[in-house]
Amino acid sequence: MNDVIDSSLGSDSATSAVDALPGQVGQTRRPFSGLGSTVTGTGTTTGSWAESTHSVIWLTRGGNRLPLARVGRRSWGTNLISVAVIALTSLIAASNLLDVYGSAAMWAVAAVPATLLGALIAYAGTAPALRLWWQIVFLIVAQGVIGPVIALNDTAISHVIPSVETLSQGFVSTFGAFKYLIAVPPPTGSGDGSLMAAWTICLWLSFLAGVFAIGDKRQLSVLSLLPIAIELVVCALLGTQTGFQPIASGVLIGLIMIVWLSWRWQLLELGRWISATIILLLAAGLGVGACMVIGQSRLILRDYYDPPLSPYDYASPLSGLRSYVKDHKDDTLLTVTNLPEGTPVRLAVMDQFDGNVWNLSDSTEASDSSDYRRVGTRIPNTVDGKKFTATFTIDKGLSDKWLPLAGAASSVDVTSAGKTGGANGNGGGESRSSAGHTLFYYNESTQSAIIPAGLSTGMTYTESGIIAPTPTDKEIAKANAAVTNQPGTKDVPDSVGKFASSVAGGEDTAGAQAQALVAQLKDSGWFSHGLTGDYPSLPGHGSYRINALLAGSAMVGDSEQYASAMALMARELGLPSRVVMGFLPKNDDGDISNDRTETVNGTSTVKFTGNDIEAWVEINLEGYGWVAFYPTPKETKIPDDNQNLTPPNPQTLVRQPPVPLTDPLRDEEQAHGKSALAGEDATDEPAASIWSTIGRIAAKVAIYGSPVWIPLLICLLILALKTVALARLRRRGDARQRITSGWQAVHALAGQSGIPVTGTRRDQAQAIARQLNIDGAPLIALGRQADYAAFSGQPVTPEQAGAYWRSVLTTRKLMLASQSFMRRLRTRLSLRGVFHNVRILSSIRTWRHGDKRKPDGRQPAKQRPVKRKSSTKQPAGQKPATQQPSARQPSSQKGRQS
């Protein structure tokens, strides 16, 4: 019998076998006869709920349904649905890598085809000829050939046929891509074969989940949750702190798997969609609520791997400034195309002064100039300004480890870097990645980069970035200093503080102080590199050299000394400052000029020489960020022995008068409430302002943070559910069924009102009228019409059903209006009988199509035999003859004879 059922259904909808008892056709054997209930063949019980074929107790106590492991093979459509569910949940789990790659399209290039391939390879196992060994072959081809072609598409022949380089780098990137994702801050882009990580994760875990999902033993399908959970955890560990909608992704995976497993185990009943929807909504609400209550904190492997570069591994860049001018003054060191006119190109940024040199700060002291981290082809960038894409070419002579960049970089393609050898001619050595890309480290705070392999002649790379707008002099003069964490300066000479306070101590804003320092240094200082033929000028920028500049016999130097002096004076005034070294497109006076840029056929080009290397100062101003200041005098301001080169005496400098204090009691423009010393004229505006602020805050807290929203939402959900159930009763079925359902709506409202209603419809109508103290005539009329529709056998038109329901709705309003406010509120929120009405509706529809059970699920009563009087008298002592059942009469009918 079991085989017949399995083969006839051919899917997961196979039902339990029916073991008929003598005299009980269509009834299944009760697993526990002592409970005194009868289980019908349609799965409806009379008696204990535990005997229901839909209850958990029945499933676990040995009901007659076929064991899950014994269900026959499913159809191809069922397996395909399971595979599709696995592919969908796998992609949702892998969405944690969206922020890592920085682009949904880039992530989809690897994740979507890998997931689909893994699921299809698992589905191929349904064919015995393709099972196991062919699946292994498919996986090897997908991992070793298809994956590298997609992740390393630039190395493939015509972007389609894998080359030897594609296969070799694909094999290395299968494992190296995971290290790359951990080492490089997101977004990493697709460089260095990083897409192989997403490909590997999605391919193998979707395959394993698919194998469990379509297995022959249905109870083992729950194991498909394990690969999905592993994928979710792995992608979270490789992802970011925020992730891509982590709460929504987790809840969505949970809901999808609940529905799918219920369908997979044949526990899902579409007829109970309302209760199923409520359960899913409650599960989603609990999941989201729990996530909102619990603090969101993730363990990210990237935070425990590859610390920033140590600044002590690199000498001070500023110390080598004069050597570039000496050795390559007129030599082209850097060529840049398509760079906006007048844009500086920076090499290094320094914010720590130890008394000898300016250098990068230690990461334990500041998270600014020391925070160089390995990056991929894409770099996070939140700067607003002018976008650009420029190409840089390193010429002979520029062989340091500092990568020239302009503005705030969004992406840097250094694929071609290092192919002609590093700074030492070793090709970069260990500083080159497995995919041939030169490793470089970028500092988002200072917008500068380091290449450990060093620059090399002929190196070409492309930068896409944003140049922030420069504030005007008036805007700078009004700006205050921004709060910045910087290391302290050491061994600063006293002349620095005296010079700074005498020049800018009277200014009231940080911007004005910085402008005063720049103006004084340019006006009092003289320019000289100290080269052959120049006026003597010592190199260096330590304490001794700065003291000689500000308090010596001659205030002469170049940008190395003036930038160092201004940065130290700014620190003495409490301004956050740092020294920047780079290239400036300057004219003969040393000022930035747009004329240095040449444009030919729409392509602009600027060539920087050794003489263009400059040092300047940046000060962090509130609202504008790090603003550049150039304190070096004009390069044409050359000293000679006939001029007075002595720096100004701080005591002779005229200090600007301080800002006069205003009397708040007499300043009508600044005082909001004028008052006398005694206070008799004071207004209460400040107090009113405070109380209004408190009131606004309290109102917002009451509106948005009140826990009243939770029960209110539950009440609204209940009202919506009851409205849907009532509408379903009113519209479903034929006219006769709709009339019967109408009385059920009245009966349910009475039960929700707390009225015990039993007996016939007339008895129920009288009980309702008596309990609610209302006129019983309309109720009795409704009950009589329902009886007529149910038992008369006469046709009922839809118009009659519509008129009946209008009377039902009027009667329900009358019943509600007769109740007190609190009782009416309880009635409206009561769910008693809501789901029972839906079941009754389904039973009535089944009964109308041939099942002779009553709408409440009970079997119709057996009719007593009718005794007919015979026209002839029987002889005395002889029993009346009875009709014998024929041989063809079913045994069940025999049992029904009197």
mmCIF file of N, CA and C in Angstrom, residues 613-696:
data_model
loop_
_atom_site.group_PDB
_atom_site.id
_atom_site.type_symbol
_atom_site.label_atom_id
_atom_site.label_comp_id
_atom_site.label_asym_id
_atom_site.label_seq_id
_atom_site.Cartn_x
_atom_site.Cartn_y
_atom_site.Cartn_z
ATOM 1 N N ILE A 613 60.712 70.255 -5.794
ATOM 2 C CA ILE A 613 60.438 69.597 -4.511
ATOM 3 C C ILE A 613 60.429 70.660 -3.414
ATOM 4 N N GLU A 614 59.388 70.662 -2.645
ATOM 5 C CA GLU A 614 59.154 71.729 -1.668
ATOM 6 C C GLU A 614 58.596 71.118 -0.388
ATOM 7 N N ALA A 615 58.713 71.867 0.679
ATOM 8 C CA ALA A 615 58.092 71.510 1.956
ATOM 9 C C ALA A 615 57.141 72.622 2.354
ATOM 10 N N TRP A 616 55.987 72.266 2.869
ATOM 11 C CA TRP A 616 55.022 73.255 3.333
ATOM 12 C C TRP A 616 54.339 72.732 4.598
ATOM 13 N N VAL A 617 53.447 73.528 5.127
ATOM 14 C CA VAL A 617 52.809 73.218 6.412
ATOM 15 C C VAL A 617 51.304 73.072 6.194
ATOM 16 N N GLU A 618 50.723 72.127 6.912
ATOM 17 C CA GLU A 618 49.267 71.966 6.923
ATOM 18 C C GLU A 618 48.770 72.101 8.354
ATOM 19 N N ILE A 619 47.690 72.847 8.529
ATOM 20 C CA ILE A 619 47.076 73.070 9.839
ATOM 21 C C ILE A 619 45.611 72.647 9.749
ATOM 22 N N ASN A 620 45.178 71.903 10.731
ATOM 23 C CA ASN A 620 43.813 71.367 10.746
ATOM 24 C C ASN A 620 42.854 72.420 11.284
ATOM 25 N N LEU A 621 42.008 72.949 10.394
ATOM 26 C CA LEU A 621 41.039 73.968 10.760
ATOM 27 C C LEU A 621 39.635 73.374 10.764
ATOM 28 N N GLU A 622 38.871 73.813 11.716
ATOM 29 C CA GLU A 622 37.522 73.289 11.883
ATOM 30 C C GLU A 622 36.655 73.653 10.683
ATOM 31 N N GLY A 623 36.065 72.649 10.066
ATOM 32 C CA GLY A 623 35.201 72.858 8.921
ATOM 33 C C GLY A 623 35.895 72.761 7.584
ATOM 34 N N TYR A 624 37.234 72.788 7.555
ATOM 35 C CA TYR A 624 37.967 72.752 6.297
ATOM 36 C C TYR A 624 39.008 71.642 6.241
ATOM 37 N N GLY A 625 39.275 71.016 7.360
ATOM 38 C CA GLY A 625 40.283 69.961 7.372
ATOM 39 C C GLY A 625 41.689 70.541 7.347
ATOM 40 N N TRP A 626 42.598 69.753 6.791
ATOM 41 C CA TRP A 626 43.996 70.177 6.737
ATOM 42 C C TRP A 626 44.186 71.162 5.583
ATOM 43 N N VAL A 627 44.539 72.408 5.953
ATOM 44 C CA VAL A 627 44.714 73.495 4.986
ATOM 45 C C VAL A 627 46.209 73.767 4.830
ATOM 46 N N ALA A 628 46.655 73.901 3.577
ATOM 47 C CA ALA A 628 48.078 74.096 3.284
ATOM 48 C C ALA A 628 48.472 75.568 3.428
ATOM 49 N N PHE A 629 49.668 75.801 4.014
ATOM 50 C CA PHE A 629 50.261 77.132 4.136
ATOM 51 C C PHE A 629 51.701 77.046 3.618
ATOM 52 N N TYR A 630 52.125 78.076 2.872
ATOM 53 C CA TYR A 630 53.449 78.079 2.246
ATOM 54 C C TYR A 630 54.252 79.248 2.815
ATOM 55 N N PRO A 631 55.071 78.995 3.863
ATOM 56 C CA PRO A 631 55.774 80.099 4.544
ATOM 57 C C PRO A 631 57.120 80.473 3.920
ATOM 58 N N THR A 632 57.558 79.780 2.876
ATOM 59 C CA THR A 632 58.878 80.051 2.294
ATOM 60 C C THR A 632 58.858 81.369 1.517
ATOM 61 N N PRO A 633 59.858 82.244 1.722
ATOM 62 C CA PRO A 633 59.933 83.499 0.943
ATOM 63 C C PRO A 633 60.089 83.211 -0.543
ATOM 64 N N LYS A 634 59.841 84.232 -1.346
ATOM 65 C CA LYS A 634 60.009 84.086 -2.786
ATOM 66 C C LYS A 634 61.437 83.656 -3.104
ATOM 67 N N GLU A 635 61.572 82.776 -4.058
ATOM 68 C CA GLU A 635 62.901 82.287 -4.417
ATOM 69 C C GLU A 635 63.749 83.363 -5.100
ATOM 70 N N THR A 636 63.120 84.422 -5.529
ATOM 71 C CA THR A 636 63.875 85.542 -6.114
ATOM 72 C C THR A 636 64.360 86.515 -5.036
ATOM 73 N N LYS A 637 63.927 86.290 -3.795
ATOM 74 C CA LYS A 637 64.392 87.142 -2.685
ATOM 75 C C LYS A 637 65.706 86.576 -2.162
ATOM 76 N N ILE A 638 66.764 86.888 -2.915
ATOM 77 C CA ILE A 638 68.084 86.327 -2.631
ATOM 78 C C ILE A 638 68.886 87.324 -1.801
ATOM 79 N N PRO A 639 69.515 86.878 -0.729
ATOM 80 C CA PRO A 639 70.260 87.828 0.123
ATOM 81 C C PRO A 639 71.653 88.124 -0.433
ATOM 82 N N ASP A 640 72.237 89.227 0.057
ATOM 83 C CA ASP A 640 73.641 89.534 -0.197
ATOM 84 C C ASP A 640 74.192 90.245 1.027
ATOM 85 N N ASP A 641 75.493 90.501 1.008
ATOM 86 C CA ASP A 641 76.148 91.037 2.199
ATOM 87 C C ASP A 641 75.755 92.470 2.485
ATOM 88 N N ASN A 642 75.194 93.182 1.523
ATOM 89 C CA ASN A 642 74.827 94.581 1.715
ATOM 90 C C ASN A 642 73.449 94.749 2.355
ATOM 91 N N GLN A 643 72.783 93.667 2.634
ATOM 92 C CA GLN A 643 71.438 93.744 3.196
ATOM 93 C C GLN A 643 71.458 93.307 4.651
ATOM 94 N N ASN A 644 70.472 93.777 5.390
ATOM 95 C CA ASN A 644 70.329 93.386 6.779
ATOM 96 C C ASN A 644 69.570 92.054 6.828
ATOM 97 N N LEU A 645 70.285 90.978 7.140
ATOM 98 C CA LEU A 645 69.679 89.638 7.143
ATOM 99 C C LEU A 645 69.298 89.156 8.534
ATOM 100 N N THR A 646 69.505 90.022 9.517
ATOM 101 C CA THR A 646 69.232 89.613 10.896
ATOM 102 C C THR A 646 67.731 89.417 11.096
ATOM 103 N N PRO A 647 67.322 88.323 11.706
ATOM 104 C CA PRO A 647 65.892 88.132 11.973
ATOM 105 C C PRO A 647 65.369 89.179 12.926
ATOM 106 N N PRO A 648 64.093 89.489 12.867
ATOM 107 C CA PRO A 648 63.530 90.521 13.744
ATOM 108 C C PRO A 648 63.580 90.098 15.202
ATOM 109 N N ASN A 649 63.769 91.105 16.057
ATOM 110 C CA ASN A 649 63.778 90.872 17.497
ATOM 111 C C ASN A 649 62.349 90.749 17.981
ATOM 112 N N PRO A 650 61.985 89.645 18.614
ATOM 113 C CA PRO A 650 60.598 89.490 19.065
ATOM 114 C C PRO A 650 60.122 90.625 19.937
ATOM 115 N N GLN A 651 61.041 91.264 20.718
ATOM 116 C CA GLN A 651 60.617 92.344 21.604
ATOM 117 C C GLN A 651 60.265 93.611 20.846
ATOM 118 N N THR A 652 60.836 93.732 19.621
ATOM 119 C CA THR A 652 60.557 94.934 18.836
ATOM 120 C C THR A 652 59.339 94.764 17.936
ATOM 121 N N LEU A 653 58.869 93.532 17.795
ATOM 122 C CA LEU A 653 57.677 93.315 16.959
ATOM 123 C C LEU A 653 56.449 93.879 17.652
ATOM 124 N N VAL A 654 55.620 94.549 16.905
ATOM 125 C CA VAL A 654 54.403 95.157 17.459
ATOM 126 C C VAL A 654 53.351 94.057 17.606
ATOM 127 N N ARG A 655 52.997 93.788 18.825
ATOM 128 C CA ARG A 655 51.957 92.783 19.069
ATOM 129 C C ARG A 655 50.585 93.412 18.867
ATOM 130 N N GLN A 656 49.762 92.721 18.181
ATOM 131 C CA GLN A 656 48.422 93.235 17.930
ATOM 132 C C GLN A 656 47.640 93.291 19.228
ATOM 133 N N PRO A 657 46.878 94.345 19.401
ATOM 134 C CA PRO A 657 46.125 94.478 20.660
ATOM 135 C C PRO A 657 45.092 93.374 20.784
ATOM 136 N N PRO A 658 44.818 92.965 22.017
ATOM 137 C CA PRO A 658 43.809 91.920 22.211
ATOM 138 C C PRO A 658 42.419 92.438 21.882
ATOM 139 N N VAL A 659 41.525 91.513 21.634
ATOM 140 C CA VAL A 659 40.138 91.873 21.333
ATOM 141 C C VAL A 659 39.501 92.463 22.567
ATOM 142 N N PRO A 660 38.920 93.681 22.463
ATOM 143 C CA PRO A 660 38.327 94.307 23.655
ATOM 144 C C PRO A 660 37.162 93.490 24.177
ATOM 145 N N LEU A 661 37.079 93.413 25.505
ATOM 146 C CA LEU A 661 35.981 92.702 26.141
ATOM 147 C C LEU A 661 34.726 93.556 26.099
ATOM 148 N N THR A 662 33.619 92.927 25.885
ATOM 149 C CA THR A 662 32.339 93.654 25.860
ATOM 150 C C THR A 662 31.607 93.435 27.161
ATOM 151 N N ASP A 663 30.855 94.441 27.573
ATOM 152 C CA ASP A 663 30.079 94.365 28.793
ATOM 153 C C ASP A 663 28.736 93.707 28.475
ATOM 154 N N PRO A 664 28.500 92.490 28.936
ATOM 155 C CA PRO A 664 27.249 91.819 28.595
ATOM 156 C C PRO A 664 26.019 92.517 29.145
ATOM 157 N N LEU A 665 26.225 93.390 30.170
ATOM 158 C CA LEU A 665 25.065 94.080 30.729
ATOM 159 C C LEU A 665 24.640 95.264 29.876
ATOM 160 N N ARG A 666 25.564 95.763 29.017
ATOM 161 C CA ARG A 666 25.250 96.953 28.245
ATOM 162 C C ARG A 666 25.284 96.714 26.743
ATOM 163 N N ASP A 667 25.756 95.545 26.310
ATOM 164 C CA ASP A 667 25.835 95.259 24.879
ATOM 165 C C ASP A 667 24.479 94.775 24.392
ATOM 166 N N GLU A 668 23.739 95.643 23.730
ATOM 167 C CA GLU A 668 22.389 95.300 23.299
ATOM 168 C C GLU A 668 22.383 94.293 22.167
ATOM 169 N N GLU A 669 23.489 94.207 21.414
ATOM 170 C CA GLU A 669 23.525 93.278 20.288
ATOM 171 C C GLU A 669 23.799 91.856 20.730
ATOM 172 N N GLN A 670 24.510 91.668 21.854
ATOM 173 C CA GLN A 670 24.880 90.328 22.290
ATOM 174 C C GLN A 670 23.977 89.810 23.396
ATOM 175 N N ALA A 671 23.423 90.704 24.215
ATOM 176 C CA ALA A 671 22.600 90.255 25.336
ATOM 177 C C ALA A 671 21.186 89.970 24.861
ATOM 178 N N HIS A 672 20.697 88.796 25.205
ATOM 179 C CA HIS A 672 19.329 88.439 24.820
ATOM 180 C C HIS A 672 18.307 89.061 25.773
ATOM 181 N N GLY A 673 18.606 89.096 27.011
ATOM 182 C CA GLY A 673 17.697 89.701 27.984
ATOM 183 C C GLY A 673 18.417 90.773 28.751
ATOM 184 N N LYS A 674 18.010 92.033 28.602
ATOM 185 C CA LYS A 674 18.684 93.140 29.281
ATOM 186 C C LYS A 674 18.242 93.146 30.732
ATOM 187 N N SER A 675 19.198 93.395 31.616
ATOM 188 C CA SER A 675 18.869 93.393 33.035
ATOM 189 C C SER A 675 19.777 94.362 33.760
ATOM 190 N N ALA A 676 19.309 94.850 34.849
ATOM 191 C CA ALA A 676 20.128 95.658 35.738
ATOM 192 C C ALA A 676 20.804 94.742 36.721
ATOM 193 N N LEU A 677 21.710 95.313 37.504
ATOM 194 C CA LEU A 677 22.431 94.484 38.470
ATOM 195 C C LEU A 677 21.481 93.878 39.481
ATOM 196 N N ALA A 678 20.426 94.610 39.828
ATOM 197 C CA ALA A 678 19.470 94.083 40.804
ATOM 198 C C ALA A 678 18.594 93.012 40.211
ATOM 199 N N GLY A 679 18.411 93.019 38.873
ATOM 200 C CA GLY A 679 17.652 91.972 38.217
ATOM 201 C C GLY A 679 16.193 92.273 38.046
ATOM 202 N N GLU A 680 15.736 93.536 38.360
ATOM 203 C CA GLU A 680 14.309 93.790 38.252
ATOM 204 C C GLU A 680 13.836 93.879 36.812
ATOM 205 N N ASP A 681 14.744 94.165 35.866
ATOM 206 C CA ASP A 681 14.340 94.275 34.476
ATOM 207 C C ASP A 681 14.646 93.021 33.670
ATOM 208 N N ALA A 682 15.106 91.993 34.322
ATOM 209 C CA ALA A 682 15.516 90.779 33.594
ATOM 210 C C ALA A 682 14.299 90.055 33.050
ATOM 211 N N THR A 683 14.469 89.483 31.887
ATOM 212 C CA THR A 683 13.404 88.696 31.274
ATOM 213 C C THR A 683 13.623 87.226 31.571
ATOM 214 N N ASP A 684 12.582 86.433 31.353
ATOM 215 C CA ASP A 684 12.649 84.993 31.609
ATOM 216 C C ASP A 684 12.817 84.208 30.322
ATOM 217 N N GLU A 685 13.368 84.821 29.273
ATOM 218 C CA GLU A 685 13.531 84.111 28.015
ATOM 219 C C GLU A 685 14.482 82.925 28.114
ATOM 220 N N PRO A 686 15.645 83.045 28.805
ATOM 221 C CA PRO A 686 16.515 81.867 28.890
ATOM 222 C C PRO A 686 15.833 80.686 29.540
ATOM 223 N N ALA A 687 15.092 80.943 30.650
ATOM 224 C CA ALA A 687 14.410 79.838 31.323
ATOM 225 C C ALA A 687 13.366 79.203 30.420
ATOM 226 N N ALA A 688 12.639 80.071 29.697
ATOM 227 C CA ALA A 688 11.627 79.528 28.787
ATOM 228 C C ALA A 688 12.269 78.706 27.693
ATOM 229 N N SER A 689 13.437 79.161 27.237
ATOM 230 C CA SER A 689 14.129 78.413 26.192
ATOM 231 C C SER A 689 14.559 77.040 26.694
ATOM 232 N N ILE A 690 15.030 76.989 27.942
ATOM 233 C CA ILE A 690 15.455 75.706 28.513
ATOM 234 C C ILE A 690 14.274 74.757 28.642
ATOM 235 N N TRP A 691 13.154 75.283 29.172
ATOM 236 C CA TRP A 691 11.997 74.411 29.354
ATOM 237 C C TRP A 691 11.415 73.956 28.018
ATOM 238 N N SER A 692 11.482 74.815 27.004
ATOM 239 C CA SER A 692 10.991 74.387 25.695
ATOM 240 C C SER A 692 11.870 73.303 25.094
ATOM 241 N N THR A 693 13.199 73.414 25.335
ATOM 242 C CA THR A 693 14.109 72.369 24.848
ATOM 243 C C THR A 693 13.825 71.042 25.536
ATOM 244 N N ILE A 694 13.630 71.112 26.866
ATOM 245 C CA ILE A 694 13.322 69.883 27.611
ATOM 246 C C ILE A 694 12.002 69.281 27.126
ATOM 247 N N GLY A 695 11.029 70.156 26.846
ATOM 248 C CA GLY A 695 9.750 69.654 26.360
ATOM 249 C C GLY A 695 9.854 68.969 25.019
ATOM 250 N N ARG A 696 10.661 69.552 24.101
ATOM 251 C CA ARG A 696 10.830 68.928 22.794
ATOM 252 C C ARG A 696 11.510 67.569 22.917
#
